[in-house]
Coordinates of C-alpha atoms in Angstrom, one line a residue:
M1351 CA 15.3 -3.5 4.6
A1352 CA 12.7 -4.1 7.2
Y1353 CA 9.1 -3.6 6.5
D1354 CA 7.7 -0.2 7.9
N1355 CA 3.9 -0.1 7.9
H1356 CA 3.9 3.5 8.9
R1357 CA 5.9 4.4 5.8
A1358 CA 3.6 2.3 3.5
I1359 CA 0.4 3.7 5.0
T1360 CA 1.8 7.3 4.8
A1361 CA 2.9 6.8 1.1
L1362 CA -0.7 5.7 0.2
A1363 CA -2.3 8.6 2.1
D1364 CA -1.4 11.0 -0.7
P1365 CA -4.2 10.8 -3.4
T1366 CA -1.7 11.1 -6.3
R1367 CA 0.5 8.4 -5.0
R1368 CA -2.5 6.2 -4.4
Q1369 CA -3.6 6.7 -8.1
I1370 CA 0.0 5.9 -9.2
F1371 CA 0.0 2.7 -7.1
E1372 CA -3.4 1.7 -8.5
L1373 CA -2.2 2.2 -12.1
V1374 CA 1.0 0.2 -11.4
A1375 CA -1.2 -2.5 -9.7
K1376 CA -3.1 -2.9 -12.9
G1377 CA 0.1 -3.7 -14.8
P1378 CA 3.7 -2.6 -15.3
R1379 CA 4.2 1.1 -16.3
S1380 CA 7.1 3.4 -17.2
V1381 CA 7.2 7.0 -15.8
A1382 CA 6.1 8.3 -19.1
D1383 CA 3.0 5.9 -19.2
L1384 CA 2.1 7.2 -15.7
T1385 CA 2.6 10.9 -16.6
R1386 CA 0.3 10.5 -19.6
A1387 CA -2.5 9.1 -17.3
L1388 CA -2.1 11.8 -14.7
P1389 CA -2.5 15.5 -14.4
V1390 CA 1.0 15.9 -13.0
T1391 CA 4.5 16.5 -14.3
Q1392 CA 6.9 13.7 -15.1
S1393 CA 9.1 15.0 -12.3
A1394 CA 6.3 14.8 -9.9
V1395 CA 5.5 11.2 -10.9
S1396 CA 9.2 10.3 -10.4
Q1397 CA 9.1 11.8 -6.9
H1398 CA 5.9 9.8 -6.0
L1399 CA 7.4 6.7 -7.3
K1400 CA 10.5 7.3 -5.2
V1401 CA 8.2 7.4 -2.1
L1402 CA 6.4 4.3 -3.1
K1403 CA 9.6 2.5 -3.8
A1404 CA 11.0 3.5 -0.4
A1405 CA 7.8 2.2 1.2
R1406 CA 8.3 -1.2 -0.6
L1407 CA 5.0 -0.9 -2.5
V1408 CA 6.6 -0.7 -6.0
Q1409 CA 10.0 -1.8 -7.5
A1410 CA 11.7 -0.8 -10.6
E1411 CA 13.2 -2.9 -13.4
A1412 CA 15.6 -1.3 -16.0
A1413 CA 14.4 -1.7 -19.5
G1414 CA 16.8 0.1 -21.7
A1415 CA 16.9 3.8 -20.9
R1416 CA 13.8 3.7 -18.7
N1417 CA 12.6 2.0 -15.6
I1418 CA 9.4 -0.1 -15.5
Y1419 CA 7.5 -0.1 -12.3
R1420 CA 5.7 -3.0 -10.8
V1421 CA 4.0 -3.7 -7.5
D1422 CA 6.6 -5.1 -5.1
P1423 CA 5.0 -8.4 -4.1
A1424 CA 7.2 -8.8 -0.9
G1425 CA 6.4 -5.3 0.5
L1426 CA 2.7 -5.6 -0.5
G1427 CA 2.5 -9.0 1.2
Q1428 CA 4.0 -7.6 4.4
M1429 CA 1.5 -4.8 4.3
R1430 CA -1.4 -7.2 3.9
A1431 CA 0.0 -9.5 6.7
W1432 CA 0.1 -6.4 9.0
L1433 CA -3.5 -5.4 8.0
D1434 CA -4.7 -9.0 8.5
R1435 CA -3.2 -8.9 12.0
Q1436 CA -5.0 -5.6 12.8
W1437 CA -8.2 -7.1 11.6
T1438 CA -7.7 -10.3 13.5
D1439 CA -7.0 -8.3 16.7
A1440 CA -10.0 -6.2 16.1
L1441 CA -12.3 -9.2 15.7
S1442 CA -10.9 -10.9 18.7
A1443 CA -11.5 -7.8 20.8
F1444 CA -15.1 -7.6 19.5
K1445 CA -15.7 -11.4 20.3
A1446 CA -14.3 -10.9 23.8
E1447 CA -16.5 -7.9 24.4
A1448 CA -19.6 -9.5 23.0
E1449 CA -18.9 -12.7 25.0
G1450 CA -18.4 -10.6 28.2
K1451 CA -21.7 -8.8 27.7
K1452 CA -23.4 -12.1 27.1
E1453 CA -22.0 -13.5 30.3
H1454 CA -22.9 -10.3 32.1
K1455 CA -26.6 -10.8 31.1
K1456 CA -26.8 -14.2 32.6

């Protein structure tokens, strides 16, 4: 599956999903663990995890009758690379603008 930065950013735009992602980023969690930590139902947590998994921000590993969720290092790495490119492009544009104004003043 190709990386989709729009899907990842949209997934993290929801405050509850962002909380779930932050909890999973601290360490592997089951749906039950996440439900106990949040003011939402187990069904809602499962739906949020489905969105985060589709965005390649988390992955699930079967552990008996339950799934344990972890950060998906590949998907998160791709999101970070995309963000780094945006930052690099912004800095390059700022540098070009600053240098252009410097040349204009001469």
